[in-house]
Every structure is written in C-alpha cells, then in structure tokens.
Amino acid sequence: NMDMLDHFFDIRKYSKKLFEGLSISNHSDLCDQWMNRYPTVFVSFKKVDCLDFNSAFNRLSTVITELFNQYLYLLDSEKLTDYQRSVFTHIANAQYTAEDMKNSLSLLLMMLNQYYGKKVILLIDEYDVPLQAAYQNHYCDEIVDFMRSVFSSALKTNDALEKAVMTGCLRISKESIFTGLNNFTTYSVLDNIS
C-alpha cells in the first residue's frame, strides 16, 4: 500500500498508466490534484529490529543515509544554504552526528520543499519496528527518546509537510512517542473507510 501511495503522489514519477483502469482513475479531479504532483519521501523502518540501542541507531542511520542518497540531485540546487548542503552531504556520506540524524527527515523535507516549491508528502512504513525490538530487548527509553526527536522534527510544525502517512502495528494516537504531536487520524484494519 505504501509503495502504491509513493507511486501515486511522487512528482518524479509518471503513474497514469499504472493506475489506468482502476477505480481511482474514474476520479479525474482527485487524480489531477494529487497524482504525481508532490515531492514524496518514502522510508521504511522494517529492518530496524536490533538487540541493543547502538545497533538500532546504526541501522536507523543506514536507512536514512540510503534515503538521502536517493536525493543527491538536491545538492545541485542554488536554493540551498551552505549549512543545508553541508549537513545533507555529511548524512549522505555516513559522517553524521546523532543530532543530524534526529533532524534528518525534517531537513530532507525542507530541501525538497525549496527545490520543488511545493510541500512534501512523507510516507513512513513500519514506524513501530524499532519500538517493538526495543521493548523486547529492554532499551525502550533510548529508542523512544531518539524516535520522538525524529518524528517531532519531521511532523510537528513543519511548514514543508503537506501530509504524512505512517503504518505500523502499534496504535499511534496517545502513544508516549507522539506526545506533543496532534492532528493524527488513526485507522485500523477493522475500520471501514469509504
């Protein structure tokens, strides 16, 4: 589903043929408004199921570094500040600090917003895998603190963000990791959405 949303929204793709003949193609106004109209960031945390915090931090950082390497073309933009270019380069080259990682998604969204002149759609898949692993292996406090910083900087009062979609097994609303974030709408597999 998240891959489908990525193909539907991403401004770098041309997905009309992919959705041709499907029900969504009958809603031309919706397709004209959303299909391939937004810079889109799709990141999955499914591989971050580690036994300790250091391993989890390293694996999360690898996921973010690989994500940044998909957007190297941003470095050619004259709209970037030297600071943005420097931090982006450090992250892309795996020479980051913990603080760089905490603000990484926010930075990427800001740079995409500047590059395209449009707000960004953020898709986060399996957001809860690091949390489940931390709970099972007794390093919850460290991972919750780190993930709260990542999500807060990307999702809270971020002017570059259009919409975000997060998937996972753990319920999002009222979880301690999301304190301070609001305007969530939660859907479960039991919800009938039409």
Tab-separated table of N, CA and C in Angstrom, residues 10-136:
chain	number	residue	atom	x	y	z
A	10	ASP	N	4.271	10.780	-5.968
A	10	ASP	CA	5.628	11.265	-6.246
A	10	ASP	C	5.731	12.040	-7.548
A	11	ILE	N	6.193	13.267	-7.428
A	11	ILE	CA	6.341	14.191	-8.552
A	11	ILE	C	7.383	13.707	-9.559
A	12	ARG	N	8.287	12.826	-9.128
A	12	ARG	CA	9.342	12.318	-10.020
A	12	ARG	C	8.854	11.164	-10.887
A	13	LYS	N	7.637	10.708	-10.661
A	13	LYS	CA	7.130	9.550	-11.392
A	13	LYS	C	5.990	9.965	-12.319
A	14	TYR	N	5.749	9.134	-13.320
A	14	TYR	CA	4.587	9.310	-14.180
A	14	TYR	C	3.774	8.027	-14.057
A	15	SER	N	2.685	8.080	-13.272
A	15	SER	CA	1.974	6.862	-12.875
A	15	SER	C	0.611	6.681	-13.518
A	16	LYS	N	0.265	7.495	-14.480
A	16	LYS	CA	-1.074	7.410	-15.073
A	16	LYS	C	-1.360	6.008	-15.600
A	17	LYS	N	-0.415	5.409	-16.305
A	17	LYS	CA	-0.631	4.064	-16.852
A	17	LYS	C	-0.768	3.016	-15.752
A	18	LEU	N	-0.036	3.205	-14.663
A	18	LEU	CA	-0.076	2.266	-13.551
A	18	LEU	C	-1.473	2.183	-12.932
A	19	PHE	N	-2.174	3.319	-12.877
A	19	PHE	CA	-3.496	3.371	-12.249
A	19	PHE	C	-4.639	3.302	-13.259
A	20	GLU	N	-4.311	3.224	-14.526
A	20	GLU	CA	-5.313	3.154	-15.584
A	20	GLU	C	-6.190	1.922	-15.398
A	21	GLY	N	-7.507	2.109	-15.515
A	21	GLY	CA	-8.439	1.003	-15.387
A	21	GLY	C	-8.836	0.685	-13.955
A	22	LEU	N	-8.180	1.299	-12.990
A	22	LEU	CA	-8.547	1.101	-11.589
A	22	LEU	C	-9.591	2.145	-11.191
A	23	SER	N	-10.303	1.887	-10.116
A	23	SER	CA	-11.382	2.790	-9.678
A	23	SER	C	-10.904	4.225	-9.513
A	24	ILE	N	-9.693	4.398	-9.019
A	24	ILE	CA	-9.176	5.749	-8.784
A	24	ILE	C	-9.118	6.561	-10.072
A	25	SER	N	-8.895	5.901	-11.197
A	25	SER	CA	-8.795	6.622	-12.470
A	25	SER	C	-10.133	7.226	-12.896
A	26	ASN	N	-11.223	6.765	-12.292
A	26	ASN	CA	-12.542	7.343	-12.580
A	26	ASN	C	-12.750	8.678	-11.866
A	27	HIS	N	-11.855	9.037	-10.978
A	27	HIS	CA	-11.956	10.286	-10.222
A	27	HIS	C	-10.901	11.257	-10.745
A	28	SER	N	-11.156	11.807	-11.915
A	28	SER	CA	-10.151	12.632	-12.591
A	28	SER	C	-9.780	13.878	-11.788
A	29	ASP	N	-10.741	14.479	-11.082
A	29	ASP	CA	-10.419	15.670	-10.277
A	29	ASP	C	-9.394	15.324	-9.196
A	30	LEU	N	-9.607	14.200	-8.536
A	30	LEU	CA	-8.690	13.759	-7.485
A	30	LEU	C	-7.319	13.451	-8.081
A	31	CYS	N	-7.307	12.750	-9.194
A	31	CYS	CA	-6.030	12.417	-9.854
A	31	CYS	C	-5.308	13.679	-10.317
A	32	ASP	N	-6.050	14.630	-10.872
A	32	ASP	CA	-5.436	15.876	-11.325
A	32	ASP	C	-4.827	16.652	-10.154
A	33	GLN	N	-5.455	16.569	-8.992
A	33	GLN	CA	-4.979	17.305	-7.823
A	33	GLN	C	-3.780	16.637	-7.154
A	34	TRP	N	-3.738	15.280	-7.128
A	34	TRP	CA	-2.759	14.576	-6.310
A	34	TRP	C	-1.762	13.709	-7.067
A	35	MET	N	-2.147	13.119	-8.194
A	35	MET	CA	-1.278	12.139	-8.848
A	35	MET	C	-0.018	12.793	-9.411
A	36	ASN	N	1.127	12.345	-8.894
A	36	ASN	CA	2.446	12.818	-9.325
A	36	ASN	C	2.589	14.331	-9.234
A	37	ARG	N	1.993	14.903	-8.195
A	37	ARG	CA	2.014	16.358	-8.010
A	37	ARG	C	2.877	16.819	-6.833
A	38	TYR	N	3.357	15.878	-6.020
A	38	TYR	CA	4.062	16.274	-4.791
A	38	TYR	C	5.406	15.582	-4.657
A	39	PRO	N	6.406	16.305	-4.174
A	39	PRO	CA	7.630	15.618	-3.777
A	39	PRO	C	7.246	14.664	-2.646
A	40	THR	N	7.767	13.441	-2.719
A	40	THR	CA	7.347	12.388	-1.785
A	40	THR	C	8.567	11.678	-1.230
A	41	VAL	N	8.565	11.491	0.079
A	41	VAL	CA	9.625	10.747	0.762
A	41	VAL	C	8.995	9.481	1.329
A	42	PHE	N	9.549	8.333	0.956
A	42	PHE	CA	9.058	7.037	1.430
A	42	PHE	C	10.204	6.333	2.147
A	43	VAL	N	10.008	6.090	3.448
A	43	VAL	CA	11.044	5.435	4.247
A	43	VAL	C	10.393	4.315	5.058
A	44	SER	N	11.099	3.196	5.155
A	44	SER	CA	10.622	2.055	5.939
A	44	SER	C	11.629	1.725	7.031
A	45	PHE	N	11.110	1.462	8.220
A	45	PHE	CA	11.952	1.082	9.352
A	45	PHE	C	11.867	-0.407	9.658
A	46	LYS	N	11.437	-1.212	8.691
A	46	LYS	CA	11.230	-2.641	8.944
A	46	LYS	C	12.520	-3.389	9.277
A	47	LYS	N	13.665	-2.888	8.862
A	47	LYS	CA	14.933	-3.585	9.122
A	47	LYS	C	15.556	-3.206	10.464
A	48	VAL	N	14.899	-2.313	11.218
A	48	VAL	CA	15.491	-1.820	12.462
A	48	VAL	C	14.960	-2.638	13.650
A	49	ASP	N	15.254	-3.929	13.633
A	49	ASP	CA	14.820	-4.835	14.706
A	49	ASP	C	16.067	-5.392	15.399
A	50	CYS	N	16.682	-4.551	16.212
A	50	CYS	CA	18.007	-4.841	16.771
A	50	CYS	C	17.944	-5.207	18.244
A	51	LEU	N	19.046	-5.790	18.720
A	51	LEU	CA	19.122	-6.266	20.096
A	51	LEU	C	19.549	-5.201	21.101
A	52	ASP	N	20.146	-4.106	20.631
A	52	ASP	CA	20.579	-3.044	21.544
A	52	ASP	C	20.462	-1.693	20.840
A	53	PHE	N	20.539	-0.629	21.636
A	53	PHE	CA	20.332	0.712	21.090
A	53	PHE	C	21.392	1.096	20.062
A	54	ASN	N	22.651	0.806	20.316
A	54	ASN	CA	23.701	1.179	19.368
A	54	ASN	C	23.472	0.547	18.004
A	55	SER	N	23.095	-0.719	18.002
A	55	SER	CA	22.795	-1.390	16.728
A	55	SER	C	21.584	-0.759	16.058
A	56	ALA	N	20.569	-0.432	16.853
A	56	ALA	CA	19.363	0.198	16.298
A	56	ALA	C	19.686	1.566	15.719
A	57	PHE	N	20.480	2.368	16.450
A	57	PHE	CA	20.875	3.685	15.952
A	57	PHE	C	21.647	3.559	14.645
A	58	ASN	N	22.573	2.610	14.586
A	58	ASN	CA	23.367	2.410	13.368
A	58	ASN	C	22.489	1.975	12.201
A	59	ARG	N	21.552	1.075	12.465
A	59	ARG	CA	20.676	0.613	11.383
A	59	ARG	C	19.742	1.727	10.930
A	60	LEU	N	19.182	2.486	11.874
A	60	LEU	CA	18.341	3.640	11.505
A	60	LEU	C	19.134	4.643	10.680
A	61	SER	N	20.355	4.883	11.083
A	61	SER	CA	21.210	5.829	10.358
A	61	SER	C	21.509	5.327	8.948
A	62	THR	N	21.695	4.026	8.798
A	62	THR	CA	21.910	3.461	7.462
A	62	THR	C	20.676	3.658	6.589
A	63	VAL	N	19.496	3.444	7.159
A	63	VAL	CA	18.247	3.653	6.410
A	63	VAL	C	18.158	5.105	5.947
A	64	ILE	N	18.472	6.038	6.834
A	64	ILE	CA	18.400	7.464	6.488
A	64	ILE	C	19.475	7.827	5.463
A	65	THR	N	20.677	7.308	5.632
A	65	THR	CA	21.754	7.575	4.673
A	65	THR	C	21.369	7.081	3.278
A	66	GLU	N	20.826	5.874	3.197
A	66	GLU	CA	20.375	5.343	1.899
A	66	GLU	C	19.258	6.199	1.312
A	67	LEU	N	18.371	6.685	2.169
A	67	LEU	CA	17.298	7.569	1.715
A	67	LEU	C	17.877	8.851	1.126
A	68	PHE	N	18.818	9.474	1.820
A	68	PHE	CA	19.425	10.711	1.333
A	68	PHE	C	20.120	10.496	-0.011
A	69	ASN	N	20.701	9.341	-0.204
A	69	ASN	CA	21.383	9.072	-1.471
A	69	ASN	C	20.429	8.992	-2.655
A	70	GLN	N	19.142	8.845	-2.405
A	70	GLN	CA	18.149	8.892	-3.479
A	70	GLN	C	17.889	10.324	-3.948
A	71	TYR	N	18.329	11.288	-3.161
A	71	TYR	CA	18.022	12.691	-3.440
A	71	TYR	C	19.276	13.535	-3.649
A	72	LEU	N	20.335	12.932	-4.122
A	72	LEU	CA	21.588	13.668	-4.332
A	72	LEU	C	21.427	14.836	-5.305
A	73	TYR	N	20.445	14.753	-6.199
A	73	TYR	CA	20.223	15.836	-7.153
A	73	TYR	C	19.890	17.156	-6.455
A	74	LEU	N	19.426	17.095	-5.207
A	74	LEU	CA	19.117	18.322	-4.477
A	74	LEU	C	20.352	19.192	-4.276
A	75	LEU	N	21.520	18.559	-4.213
A	75	LEU	CA	22.753	19.309	-3.986
A	75	LEU	C	23.069	20.271	-5.126
A	76	ASP	N	22.479	20.057	-6.305
A	76	ASP	CA	22.700	20.942	-7.445
A	76	ASP	C	21.867	22.220	-7.369
A	77	SER	N	20.949	22.276	-6.418
A	77	SER	CA	20.055	23.421	-6.319
A	77	SER	C	20.774	24.640	-5.749
A	78	GLU	N	20.544	25.783	-6.358
A	78	GLU	CA	21.089	27.040	-5.864
A	78	GLU	C	20.259	27.591	-4.712
A	79	LYS	N	19.125	26.946	-4.433
A	79	LYS	CA	18.230	27.420	-3.376
A	79	LYS	C	18.683	26.979	-1.985
A	80	LEU	N	19.651	26.068	-1.913
A	80	LEU	CA	20.109	25.547	-0.632
A	80	LEU	C	21.076	26.510	0.042
A	81	THR	N	21.067	26.475	1.358
A	81	THR	CA	22.077	27.212	2.109
A	81	THR	C	23.327	26.335	2.211
A	82	ASP	N	24.431	26.953	2.540
A	82	ASP	CA	25.666	26.181	2.739
A	82	ASP	C	25.493	25.179	3.877
A	83	TYR	N	24.782	25.593	4.916
A	83	TYR	CA	24.535	24.700	6.051
A	83	TYR	C	23.743	23.467	5.612
A	84	GLN	N	22.655	23.661	4.872
A	84	GLN	CA	21.848	22.533	4.397
A	84	GLN	C	22.688	21.592	3.541
A	85	ARG	N	23.446	22.170	2.638
A	85	ARG	CA	24.294	21.365	1.747
A	85	ARG	C	25.310	20.559	2.555
A	86	SER	N	25.900	21.199	3.576
A	86	SER	CA	26.908	20.542	4.406
A	86	SER	C	26.317	19.378	5.203
A	87	VAL	N	25.202	19.610	5.880
A	87	VAL	CA	24.590	18.542	6.687
A	87	VAL	C	24.092	17.416	5.790
A	88	PHE	N	23.458	17.772	4.673
A	88	PHE	CA	22.979	16.755	3.730
A	88	PHE	C	24.146	15.874	3.266
A	89	THR	N	25.245	16.500	2.904
A	89	THR	CA	26.421	15.767	2.431
A	89	THR	C	26.976	14.854	3.514
A	90	HIS	N	27.035	15.354	4.747
A	90	HIS	CA	27.508	14.518	5.854
A	90	HIS	C	26.623	13.286	6.039
A	91	ILE	N	25.315	13.492	5.983
A	91	ILE	CA	24.396	12.357	6.155
A	91	ILE	C	24.534	11.386	4.986
A	92	ALA	N	24.562	11.901	3.771
A	92	ALA	CA	24.668	11.045	2.584
A	92	ALA	C	25.969	10.251	2.566
A	93	ASN	N	27.024	10.805	3.183
A	93	ASN	CA	28.319	10.128	3.235
A	93	ASN	C	28.556	9.376	4.542
A	94	ALA	N	27.493	9.208	5.327
A	94	ALA	CA	27.559	8.471	6.600
A	94	ALA	C	28.581	9.080	7.561
A	95	GLN	N	28.623	10.414	7.596
A	95	GLN	CA	29.515	11.130	8.515
A	95	GLN	C	28.686	12.051	9.411
A	96	TYR	N	27.609	11.555	9.930
A	96	TYR	CA	26.605	12.310	10.656
A	96	TYR	C	26.861	12.272	12.162
A	97	THR	N	26.198	13.192	12.844
A	97	THR	CA	26.143	13.166	14.303
A	97	THR	C	24.751	12.661	14.698
A	98	ALA	N	24.568	12.360	15.962
A	98	ALA	CA	23.243	11.942	16.448
A	98	ALA	C	22.226	13.057	16.207
A	99	GLU	N	22.656	14.298	16.390
A	99	GLU	CA	21.758	15.439	16.167
A	99	GLU	C	21.369	15.544	14.696
A	100	ASP	N	22.310	15.274	13.789
A	100	ASP	CA	21.989	15.256	12.355
A	100	ASP	C	20.884	14.241	12.070
A	101	MET	N	20.998	13.072	12.677
A	101	MET	CA	20.008	12.015	12.459
A	101	MET	C	18.637	12.413	13.000
A	102	LYS	N	18.609	13.046	14.157
A	102	LYS	CA	17.334	13.454	14.753
A	102	LYS	C	16.595	14.447	13.862
A	103	ASN	N	17.333	15.271	13.145
A	103	ASN	CA	16.725	16.301	12.296
A	103	ASN	C	16.743	15.947	10.810
A	104	SER	N	17.145	14.735	10.490
A	104	SER	CA	17.367	14.356	9.092
A	104	SER	C	16.108	14.419	8.236
A	105	LEU	N	15.014	13.854	8.703
A	105	LEU	CA	13.795	13.865	7.880
A	105	LEU	C	13.286	15.292	7.693
A	106	SER	N	13.362	16.080	8.747
A	106	SER	CA	12.948	17.476	8.647
A	106	SER	C	13.787	18.222	7.610
A	107	LEU	N	15.100	18.005	7.636
A	107	LEU	CA	15.995	18.637	6.668
A	107	LEU	C	15.648	18.219	5.241
A	108	LEU	N	15.445	16.929	5.031
A	108	LEU	CA	15.128	16.435	3.690
A	108	LEU	C	13.828	17.038	3.182
A	109	LEU	N	12.809	17.108	4.028
A	109	LEU	CA	11.541	17.703	3.629
A	109	LEU	C	11.705	19.182	3.275
A	110	MET	N	12.468	19.907	4.089
A	110	MET	CA	12.704	21.330	3.840
A	110	MET	C	13.410	21.532	2.496
A	111	MET	N	14.409	20.704	2.224
A	111	MET	CA	15.160	20.847	0.973
A	111	MET	C	14.297	20.511	-0.240
A	112	LEU	N	13.460	19.476	-0.126
A	112	LEU	CA	12.552	19.132	-1.224
A	112	LEU	C	11.538	20.247	-1.450
A	113	ASN	N	11.039	20.819	-0.372
A	113	ASN	CA	10.101	21.930	-0.463
A	113	ASN	C	10.733	23.120	-1.184
A	114	GLN	N	11.980	23.424	-0.850
A	114	GLN	CA	12.682	24.529	-1.507
A	114	GLN	C	12.935	24.212	-2.982
A	115	TYR	N	13.315	22.987	-3.272
A	115	TYR	CA	13.666	22.589	-4.637
A	115	TYR	C	12.448	22.649	-5.567
A	116	TYR	N	11.328	22.089	-5.109
A	116	TYR	CA	10.136	21.997	-5.965
A	116	TYR	C	9.166	23.153	-5.778
A	117	GLY	N	9.298	23.890	-4.673
A	117	GLY	CA	8.331	24.949	-4.397
A	117	GLY	C	6.977	24.395	-4.006
A	118	LYS	N	6.958	23.166	-3.508
A	118	LYS	CA	5.716	22.505	-3.090
A	118	LYS	C	5.958	21.783	-1.783
A	119	LYS	N	4.911	21.659	-0.991
A	119	LYS	CA	5.017	20.901	0.246
A	119	LYS	C	5.200	19.416	-0.071
A	120	VAL	N	5.680	18.677	0.920
A	120	VAL	CA	6.129	17.300	0.714
A	120	VAL	C	5.187	16.311	1.406
A	121	ILE	N	5.006	15.158	0.778
A	121	ILE	CA	4.272	14.049	1.382
A	121	ILE	C	5.303	13.088	1.964
A	122	LEU	N	5.118	12.722	3.230
A	122	LEU	CA	6.029	11.823	3.928
A	122	LEU	C	5.310	10.509	4.214
A	123	LEU	N	5.890	9.412	3.758
A	123	LEU	CA	5.347	8.071	3.976
A	123	LEU	C	6.332	7.297	4.847
A	124	ILE	N	5.892	6.900	6.031
A	124	ILE	CA	6.745	6.155	6.965
A	124	ILE	C	6.103	4.790	7.191
A	125	ASP	N	6.787	3.755	6.750
A	125	ASP	CA	6.281	2.393	6.867
A	125	ASP	C	6.972	1.682	8.033
A	126	GLU	N	6.189	0.905	8.769
A	126	GLU	CA	6.719	0.092	9.868
A	126	GLU	C	7.429	0.963	10.909
A	127	TYR	N	6.795	2.103	11.234
A	127	TYR	CA	7.397	3.033	12.193
A	127	TYR	C	7.671	2.380	13.545
A	128	ASP	N	6.922	1.322	13.861
A	128	ASP	CA	6.971	0.741	15.201
A	128	ASP	C	7.958	-0.416	15.364
A	129	VAL	N	8.592	-0.876	14.299
A	129	VAL	CA	9.535	-1.995	14.416
A	129	VAL	C	10.666	-1.679	15.396
A	130	PRO	N	11.295	-0.485	15.328
A	130	PRO	CA	12.341	-0.189	16.312
A	130	PRO	C	11.805	-0.186	17.748
A	131	LEU	N	10.574	0.258	17.921
A	131	LEU	CA	9.979	0.319	19.258
A	131	LEU	C	9.703	-1.079	19.807
A	132	GLN	N	9.184	-1.957	18.948
A	132	GLN	CA	8.913	-3.328	19.380
A	132	GLN	C	10.210	-4.038	19.761
A	133	ALA	N	11.247	-3.872	18.953
A	133	ALA	CA	12.538	-4.503	19.255
A	133	ALA	C	13.110	-3.952	20.556
A	134	ALA	N	12.980	-2.646	20.764
A	134	ALA	CA	13.489	-2.027	21.988
A	134	ALA	C	12.751	-2.551	23.215
A	135	TYR	N	11.448	-2.716	23.095
A	135	TYR	CA	10.663	-3.233	24.214
A	135	TYR	C	11.090	-4.665	24.556
A	136	GLN	N	11.249	-5.480	23.524
A	136	GLN	CA	11.618	-6.881	23.741
A	136	GLN	C	13.037	-7.020	24.294
